[in-house]
């Protein structure tokens, strides 16, 4: 036995989803983390709490609200219909949007911690040397906070690969579009095809272990969350 | 002192006798049978004094849990294959299984105007998504596929299919409007002997293999009087009436 074509399709889909989500999260999450790390606004608490919500909410809650919000009568659904791109549930892009929400804290928090750990001083020094804000970000913050960004990328990727509840709620189990590895494993277990389930499940365990091993060896002293 | 002693003895006697009469039975119930089972469990408790502690979920998941030592004593399955499988594996009280209900499949939409002339709506281009339960794991999903094949539209409709992991999730897809219509269990949309909301087509029973739902006493419940009592209760007139009122047939 080994991977069936359907398994390979699910693996490929999962990797595509996780890569895209990680990329988007680094782009969206970095400014949020930057703001959270440096602001003195009274909104810091509420925004930080909203970002962290997926850490504590059951995926079914998030999935259910996404299903309702992205449905034909929900605000997001009405917006996407107005844009002419139809509805998001049961599509690959629906999963991308959901995963961005779901994996957000895993990306924002490590970056935020890394930026907070930098402190004001390197940036002030750079500013006295006439470095502009963008220049400061790319030549000072990015290199110094590199371990934080690496942690964020790895955790965001791994967490999206491991996502299940939300996908189940809004995916609709469509091969090549929304049937990711975790759903495929669930189907095998439900159908009592435990042999097939073991193949994929064990691969997932090994994959996750290697990812975390990489994380802990590359970054032994970095705070993870 | 004497009075107190006898009082205490009487008290002990009472509690001992109620313990003997009123047992508790842990029941795993297929998701599609949720609504009728809630009523049956209540009536069962009133009529017999026993308590049915009920867990609702997917039959396949219950199977995995039972195989791995879950404390369920009775299984009300969504199919007849799972109880048969458990029986073959020696996980049940031999000979205890019977068909408690035969499921009815319904094509349902939350939109009251969508389904007006039975299955013909499936051939029209009036919808984006058709939801069914996963045919691989859910009996109602398998029956839905059989109907689509029988109507020779299974190929044509594949791009529009979305699958719920069970019949409850399939219902959720349709009721939130994310799928305009789909195949669910009649029990989910039946209220007081008629379709509660939206529009529907009740699929004739001869269009798919009967969805026989079997109940079985598991090894854990072999010596539990409440388990046997529940099985008997399910075969009784009161339970049958409740079961029928949710659109199930009875063998």
Coordinates of C-alpha atoms in Angstrom, one line a residue:
Chain A
X1 CA 0.0 0.0 0.0
X2 CA 1.0 3.6 -0.3
X3 CA -0.6 6.9 -1.3
X4 CA -3.5 6.7 -3.7
X5 CA -4.0 9.4 -6.4
X6 CA -6.6 11.0 -4.1
X7 CA -4.1 11.1 -1.3
X8 CA -1.5 12.8 -3.5
X9 CA -4.1 15.2 -4.7
X10 CA -5.0 16.1 -1.1
X11 CA -1.3 16.4 -0.1
X12 CA -0.6 18.7 -3.1
X13 CA -3.7 20.8 -2.3
X14 CA -2.7 21.1 1.4
X15 CA 0.8 22.2 0.5
X16 CA -0.5 24.8 -2.0
X17 CA -3.0 26.1 0.6
X18 CA -0.5 26.3 3.4
X19 CA 2.2 28.1 1.2
X20 CA -0.3 30.7 0.0
X21 CA -1.7 31.3 3.4
X22 CA 1.8 31.6 4.9
X23 CA 2.7 34.2 2.3
X24 CA -0.5 36.2 2.8
X25 CA -0.1 36.0 6.6
X26 CA 3.4 37.4 6.5
X27 CA 2.2 40.3 4.4
X28 CA -0.9 41.0 6.5
X29 CA 0.4 39.9 9.9
X30 CA 3.7 41.9 9.8
X31 CA 2.0 45.4 9.9
X32 CA -0.4 44.2 12.5
X33 CA 2.4 42.8 14.6
X34 CA 4.4 46.0 14.1
X35 CA 1.5 48.1 15.2
X36 CA 0.8 45.9 18.2
X37 CA 4.4 45.9 19.3
X38 CA 4.9 49.7 19.1
X39 CA 1.5 51.3 19.7
X40 CA 0.4 53.0 22.9
X41 CA -3.1 53.2 21.7
X42 CA -5.9 52.0 23.9
X43 CA -7.0 49.8 21.0
X44 CA -3.9 47.6 21.5
X45 CA -5.7 45.3 24.0
X46 CA -8.8 44.7 21.9
X47 CA -6.9 44.2 18.7
X48 CA -4.5 41.8 20.3
X49 CA -7.4 39.9 21.8
X50 CA -9.2 39.6 18.4
X51 CA -6.0 38.4 16.8
X52 CA -5.6 35.8 19.5
X53 CA -9.2 34.5 19.4
X54 CA -8.6 31.6 17.1
X55 CA -6.2 30.2 19.8
X56 CA -9.0 29.6 22.2
X57 CA -12.1 29.3 20.0
X58 CA -13.1 25.8 18.9
X59 CA -12.7 25.6 15.1
X60 CA -16.3 24.7 14.8
X61 CA -17.3 28.1 16.2
X62 CA -15.1 29.9 13.7
X63 CA -16.1 27.6 10.9
X64 CA -19.8 28.1 11.6
X65 CA -19.6 31.9 11.7
X66 CA -17.5 31.9 8.5
X67 CA -20.1 29.7 6.8
X68 CA -22.9 32.0 7.8
X69 CA -20.9 35.2 7.1
X70 CA -19.7 34.0 3.7
X71 CA -23.1 32.5 2.8
X72 CA -25.5 34.3 0.4
X73 CA -27.2 36.2 3.3
X74 CA -24.0 37.0 5.2
X75 CA -22.1 40.3 5.0
X76 CA -19.0 38.7 3.4
X77 CA -21.2 36.7 1.0
X78 CA -23.1 39.8 -0.1
X79 CA -19.8 41.7 -0.6
X80 CA -18.2 38.9 -2.7
X81 CA -21.4 38.6 -4.8
X82 CA -21.4 42.4 -5.3
X83 CA -17.8 42.0 -6.5
X84 CA -19.0 39.4 -8.9
X85 CA -16.8 36.6 -7.6
X86 CA -19.7 34.6 -6.2
X87 CA -19.6 32.9 -2.8
X88 CA -16.6 31.6 -1.0
X89 CA -17.7 28.5 0.8
X90 CA -16.7 25.2 -1.0
X91 CA -13.9 27.0 -2.9
X92 CA -10.1 27.0 -2.6
X93 CA -10.2 30.7 -2.0
X94 CA -12.8 30.3 0.8
X95 CA -10.3 28.0 2.5
X96 CA -7.5 30.6 2.0
X97 CA -9.6 33.3 3.6
X98 CA -10.6 31.1 6.5
X99 CA -7.1 29.8 7.1
X100 CA -5.7 33.4 7.2
X101 CA -8.1 34.1 10.1
X102 CA -7.4 30.8 11.8
X103 CA -3.6 30.9 11.6
X104 CA -3.3 34.6 12.2
X105 CA -2.1 34.5 15.9
X106 CA 0.5 31.9 15.0
X107 CA 2.1 34.4 12.7
X108 CA 1.4 37.7 14.5
X109 CA 2.5 36.8 17.9
X110 CA 6.1 35.6 17.2
X111 CA 6.7 38.6 15.0
X112 CA 5.2 40.9 17.7
X113 CA 7.4 39.4 20.4
X114 CA 10.5 39.7 18.2
X115 CA 9.8 43.4 17.5
X116 CA 9.1 44.1 21.1
X117 CA 12.4 42.4 22.1
X118 CA 14.3 44.8 19.8
X119 CA 13.2 47.8 21.7
X120 CA 13.3 51.4 20.6
X121 CA 17.0 51.9 20.5
X122 CA 18.2 50.3 17.2
X123 CA 15.4 52.2 15.4
X124 CA 16.4 55.5 17.0
X125 CA 20.0 55.0 16.1
X126 CA 19.0 54.2 12.6
X127 CA 16.8 57.3 12.5
X128 CA 19.7 59.5 13.6
X129 CA 21.6 58.0 10.7
X130 CA 18.8 59.3 8.5
X131 CA 17.3 56.0 7.6
X132 CA 13.7 56.4 6.5
X133 CA 10.9 54.2 7.9
X134 CA 11.1 51.6 5.1
X135 CA 14.8 51.6 5.2
X136 CA 14.7 51.1 8.9
X137 CA 12.3 48.2 8.5
X138 CA 14.2 46.4 5.9
X139 CA 17.8 47.0 7.1
X140 CA 17.3 47.0 10.9
X141 CA 14.0 45.3 11.9
X142 CA 14.0 42.5 9.4
X143 CA 17.5 41.2 10.0
X144 CA 17.3 41.6 13.8
X145 CA 13.9 40.0 14.1
X146 CA 14.6 37.3 11.6
X147 CA 14.2 34.4 14.0
X148 CA 10.7 35.8 14.9
X149 CA 9.7 35.9 11.2
X150 CA 11.1 32.4 10.7
X151 CA 9.1 31.0 13.7
X152 CA 6.0 32.8 12.4
X153 CA 6.3 31.4 8.9
X154 CA 6.9 27.8 10.1
X155 CA 4.1 27.9 12.6
X156 CA 1.7 29.5 10.2
X157 CA 2.5 26.9 7.6
X158 CA 2.3 24.0 10.0
X159 CA -0.9 25.2 11.6
X160 CA -2.6 25.6 8.2
X161 CA -1.5 22.1 7.3
X162 CA -3.0 20.8 10.5
X163 CA -6.3 22.7 10.2
X164 CA -9.4 20.5 10.2
X165 CA -12.5 21.9 11.9
X166 CA -12.8 25.0 9.9
X167 CA -12.2 23.2 6.6
X168 CA -14.8 20.7 7.5
X169 CA -17.4 23.4 8.2
X170 CA -16.9 25.4 5.0
X171 CA -15.1 23.0 2.6
X172 CA -17.7 20.6 1.3
X173 CA -15.1 17.9 0.7
X174 CA -14.4 18.7 -3.0
X175 CA -11.4 16.8 -4.5
X176 CA -8.7 19.2 -5.6
X177 CA -10.4 22.2 -4.1
X178 CA -11.2 21.7 -0.5
X179 CA -10.4 18.1 0.4
X180 CA -7.2 18.6 2.3
X181 CA -5.1 15.9 4.0
X182 CA -6.8 16.2 7.4
X183 CA -10.3 15.8 5.8
X184 CA -9.0 12.8 3.8
X185 CA -7.8 11.1 6.9
X186 CA -11.1 11.8 8.6
X187 CA -12.9 10.2 5.7
X188 CA -10.8 7.1 5.9
X189 CA -11.4 6.8 9.6
X190 CA -15.2 7.3 9.1
X191 CA -15.2 4.7 6.4
X192 CA -13.3 2.3 8.7
X193 CA -10.4 2.1 6.2
X194 CA -7.9 2.2 8.9
X195 CA -5.0 1.0 6.8
X196 CA -5.3 4.0 4.4
X197 CA -5.8 6.3 7.4
X198 CA -2.6 5.1 9.1
X199 CA -0.5 5.9 6.0
X200 CA -1.6 9.5 5.8
X201 CA -1.9 10.0 9.6
X202 CA 1.6 8.7 10.3
X203 CA 3.0 10.9 7.5
X204 CA 1.3 13.9 9.1
X205 CA 2.8 13.0 12.5
X206 CA 6.3 12.7 11.0
X207 CA 5.9 15.9 9.0
X208 CA 4.7 17.9 12.0
X209 CA 7.5 16.5 14.1
X210 CA 10.1 17.5 11.5
X211 CA 8.7 21.0 11.2
X212 CA 8.8 21.5 14.9
X213 CA 12.3 19.9 15.1
X214 CA 13.5 22.4 12.5
X215 CA 11.9 25.2 14.4
X216 CA 13.5 24.3 17.7
X217 CA 17.0 23.6 16.2
X218 CA 17.1 26.7 14.1
X219 CA 15.9 28.9 16.8
X220 CA 16.8 27.4 20.2
X221 CA 16.4 30.5 22.2
X222 CA 13.5 32.2 20.6
X223 CA 10.2 32.4 22.4
X224 CA 7.7 30.4 20.5
X225 CA 4.5 32.1 21.3
Chain B
X1 CA -33.2 5.5 68.6
X2 CA -35.2 2.5 67.5
X3 CA -37.3 4.8 65.4
X4 CA -34.2 6.3 63.8
X5 CA -32.8 2.9 63.1
X6 CA -35.9 1.6 61.4
X7 CA -36.2 4.9 59.5
X8 CA -32.7 4.5 58.3
X9 CA -33.3 1.0 57.3
X10 CA -36.4 2.0 55.4
X11 CA -34.4 4.8 53.7
X12 CA -31.8 2.3 52.6
X13 CA -34.4 -0.1 51.4
X14 CA -36.0 2.6 49.3
X15 CA -32.7 3.8 47.7
X16 CA -31.7 0.2 47.1
X17 CA -34.9 -0.6 45.4
X18 CA -34.9 2.5 43.2
X19 CA -31.3 1.7 42.2
X20 CA -32.4 -1.8 41.1
X21 CA -35.4 -0.5 39.2
X22 CA -33.9 2.6 37.6
X23 CA -30.8 1.9 35.7
X24 CA -28.9 4.1 33.4
X25 CA -28.0 3.1 29.9
X26 CA -25.5 4.9 27.7
X27 CA -26.7 5.1 24.1
X28 CA -24.8 6.2 21.0
X29 CA -27.3 7.5 18.5
X30 CA -26.9 8.3 14.8
X31 CA -27.1 12.1 14.1
X32 CA -30.2 11.7 11.9
X33 CA -32.2 10.2 14.7
X34 CA -31.4 13.1 17.1
X35 CA -34.9 14.7 17.3
X36 CA -37.0 11.5 17.7
X37 CA -34.5 10.1 20.2
X38 CA -34.8 13.1 22.5
X39 CA -38.5 12.5 22.7
X40 CA -38.1 8.7 23.0
X41 CA -35.6 9.1 25.8
X42 CA -37.9 11.4 27.7
X43 CA -40.9 9.0 27.3
X44 CA -38.6 6.0 28.2
X45 CA -37.6 7.7 31.4
X46 CA -41.2 8.6 32.3
X47 CA -42.6 5.1 31.5
X48 CA -39.9 2.9 32.9
X49 CA -37.9 5.0 35.4
X50 CA -34.7 4.1 33.6
X51 CA -32.5 6.9 32.2
X52 CA -31.0 6.9 28.7
X53 CA -27.9 8.9 28.6
X54 CA -27.7 9.8 24.9
X55 CA -24.7 10.8 22.7
X56 CA -25.4 11.9 19.1
X57 CA -22.9 11.6 16.3
X58 CA -21.6 9.9 13.2
X59 CA -22.0 6.2 13.1
X60 CA -18.5 5.6 11.8
X61 CA -17.0 7.6 14.6
X62 CA -19.0 5.6 17.2
X63 CA -17.7 2.4 15.6
X64 CA -14.1 3.6 16.1
X65 CA -14.9 4.7 19.6
X66 CA -16.7 1.4 20.5
X67 CA -13.8 -0.6 19.1
X68 CA -11.5 1.4 21.3
X69 CA -13.3 0.9 24.6
X70 CA -16.0 3.6 24.6
X71 CA -18.5 2.9 27.4
X72 CA -21.6 2.8 25.2
X73 CA -24.1 0.1 25.9
X74 CA -26.5 0.5 23.0
X75 CA -25.9 1.7 19.5
X76 CA -28.7 3.2 17.3
X77 CA -26.8 3.1 14.0
X78 CA -27.6 5.1 10.8
X79 CA -27.2 1.9 8.8
X80 CA -27.4 -1.9 9.1
X81 CA -23.8 -2.5 8.1
X82 CA -22.1 -1.2 11.3
X83 CA -24.1 -3.2 13.8
X84 CA -23.5 -6.3 11.6
X85 CA -19.8 -5.6 11.6
X86 CA -19.7 -5.1 15.3
X87 CA -21.7 -8.4 15.7
X88 CA -19.2 -10.3 13.5
X89 CA -16.4 -8.9 15.6
X90 CA -18.0 -10.1 18.8
X91 CA -18.6 -6.6 20.2
X92 CA -22.3 -7.0 20.7
X93 CA -24.9 -9.1 22.6
X94 CA -25.5 -11.8 20.0
X95 CA -28.9 -11.7 18.3
X96 CA -29.9 -8.4 19.9
X97 CA -29.9 -6.3 16.7
X98 CA -33.1 -5.2 14.9
X99 CA -34.3 -2.5 12.5
X100 CA -35.8 0.3 14.5
X101 CA -36.4 2.7 11.6
X102 CA -36.2 2.9 7.9
X103 CA -34.9 6.3 6.7
X104 CA -36.6 8.4 4.1
X105 CA -34.5 10.6 1.8
X106 CA -35.7 14.0 0.9
X107 CA -34.5 16.6 -1.6
X108 CA -34.8 19.8 0.4
X109 CA -34.2 23.6 -0.1
X110 CA -34.6 26.4 2.4
X111 CA -36.1 28.4 -0.5
X112 CA -39.9 27.7 -0.5
X113 CA -40.1 28.3 -4.2
X114 CA -37.2 26.2 -5.5
X115 CA -38.5 22.6 -5.5
X116 CA -42.0 22.6 -7.1
X117 CA -42.0 19.7 -9.5
X118 CA -40.0 17.0 -7.8
X119 CA -36.6 15.9 -9.2
X120 CA -37.0 18.1 -12.4
X121 CA -35.3 21.0 -10.6
X122 CA -32.1 18.9 -10.6
X123 CA -31.9 19.1 -14.4
X124 CA -32.3 22.9 -14.6
X125 CA -29.6 25.4 -14.2
X126 CA -31.2 27.1 -11.2
X127 CA -28.6 26.3 -8.6
X128 CA -24.9 26.5 -7.9
X129 CA -24.5 23.8 -5.3
X130 CA -26.2 20.5 -4.4
X131 CA -25.3 19.2 -1.0
X132 CA -25.2 15.5 -0.1
X133 CA -23.7 13.6 2.8
X134 CA -20.5 11.9 2.1
X135 CA -21.6 8.8 0.1
X136 CA -18.5 6.9 1.3
X137 CA -19.4 7.2 5.0
X138 CA -23.1 8.2 5.3
X139 CA -25.9 5.9 4.3
X140 CA -28.1 8.9 3.3
X141 CA -25.2 10.1 1.0
X142 CA -25.0 6.7 -0.6
X143 CA -28.7 6.7 -1.2
X144 CA -28.5 10.2 -2.7
X145 CA -25.9 9.0 -5.2
X146 CA -28.0 6.1 -6.1
X147 CA -30.9 8.5 -6.9
X148 CA -28.7 10.7 -9.0
X149 CA -27.4 7.7 -10.9
X150 CA -31.0 6.4 -11.4
X151 CA -31.9 9.8 -12.8
X152 CA -28.8 9.6 -15.0
X153 CA -27.6 13.0 -13.9
X154 CA -24.8 12.0 -11.6
X155 CA -22.1 12.9 -14.2
X156 CA -23.7 16.2 -15.1
X157 CA -24.1 17.2 -11.5
X158 CA -20.7 16.3 -10.1
X159 CA -19.2 19.8 -10.5
X160 CA -22.0 21.1 -8.4
X161 CA -21.8 18.5 -5.6
X162 CA -20.6 19.5 -2.1
X163 CA -20.4 16.9 0.6
X164 CA -21.2 17.2 4.3
X165 CA -19.4 14.8 6.6
X166 CA -22.7 13.7 7.9
X167 CA -26.4 14.4 7.4
X168 CA -26.4 17.1 10.1
X169 CA -23.6 19.1 8.3
X170 CA -25.3 18.6 5.0
X171 CA -28.5 20.2 6.4
X172 CA -26.3 23.1 7.7
X173 CA -25.0 23.8 4.2
X174 CA -28.5 24.0 2.8
X175 CA -30.2 25.9 5.7
X176 CA -27.5 28.6 5.6
X177 CA -28.1 28.9 1.8
X178 CA -24.6 28.0 0.9
X179 CA -26.0 25.1 -1.1
X180 CA -29.4 26.0 -2.6
X181 CA -30.6 22.4 -2.2
X182 CA -29.5 19.0 -1.2
X183 CA -30.4 15.5 0.0
X184 CA -31.1 15.1 3.7
X185 CA -33.1 12.9 6.0
X186 CA -36.8 13.6 6.1
X187 CA -36.6 13.5 9.9
X188 CA -34.5 16.7 9.8
X189 CA -37.1 18.8 8.0
X190 CA -40.3 17.1 9.1
X191 CA -42.3 18.9 11.8
X192 CA -45.7 17.7 13.0
X193 CA -46.2 15.4 10.0
X194 CA -45.2 17.8 7.3
X195 CA -42.3 19.7 5.8
X196 CA -41.6 22.5 8.2
X197 CA -39.8 25.1 6.1
X198 CA -38.6 25.6 2.5
X199 CA -39.6 23.2 -0.3
X200 CA -38.9 19.5 -0.7
X201 CA -39.4 16.4 -2.8
X202 CA -39.7 13.2 -0.8
X203 CA -37.8 10.6 -2.7
X204 CA -39.9 7.5 -3.5
X205 CA -38.5 4.5 -1.5
X206 CA -38.0 2.4 -4.7
X207 CA -35.4 4.8 -6.0
X208 CA -32.7 3.6 -3.6
X209 CA -31.9 0.7 -1.4
X210 CA -33.8 1.0 1.9
X211 CA -31.9 2.9 4.5
X212 CA -32.3 0.4 7.3
X213 CA -31.2 1.7 10.7
X214 CA -30.4 -1.0 13.1
X215 CA -30.0 -0.9 16.9
X216 CA -27.9 -3.3 18.8
X217 CA -26.9 -4.0 22.4
X218 CA -23.1 -3.7 22.9
X219 CA -21.0 -6.0 25.0
X220 CA -20.9 -3.3 27.8
X221 CA -24.7 -3.4 28.1
X222 CA -25.1 -7.1 28.0
X223 CA -26.1 -7.4 31.6
X224 CA -27.8 -4.0 31.9
X225 CA -31.5 -4.2 32.4
X226 CA -32.0 -0.7 31.2
X227 CA -30.3 -1.6 27.8
X228 CA -32.8 -4.4 27.3
X229 CA -35.6 -2.2 28.4
X230 CA -34.7 0.4 25.9
X231 CA -34.6 -2.1 23.1
X232 CA -38.1 -3.3 24.1
X233 CA -39.3 0.2 24.4
X234 CA -38.1 1.0 20.8
X235 CA -40.2 -1.9 19.6
X236 CA -43.3 -0.6 21.4
X237 CA -46.2 1.4 20.0
X238 CA -45.4 4.6 21.7
X239 CA -41.8 4.8 20.3
X240 CA -43.0 3.6 16.9
X241 CA -45.5 6.4 16.8
X242 CA -42.8 9.0 17.6
X243 CA -40.5 7.4 15.0
X244 CA -43.2 7.5 12.3
X245 CA -44.1 11.1 13.2
X246 CA -40.6 12.1 12.0
X247 CA -41.1 10.6 8.6
X248 CA -39.4 7.2 9.1
X249 CA -40.9 4.0 8.1
X250 CA -41.0 1.0 10.3
X251 CA -40.4 -2.6 9.0

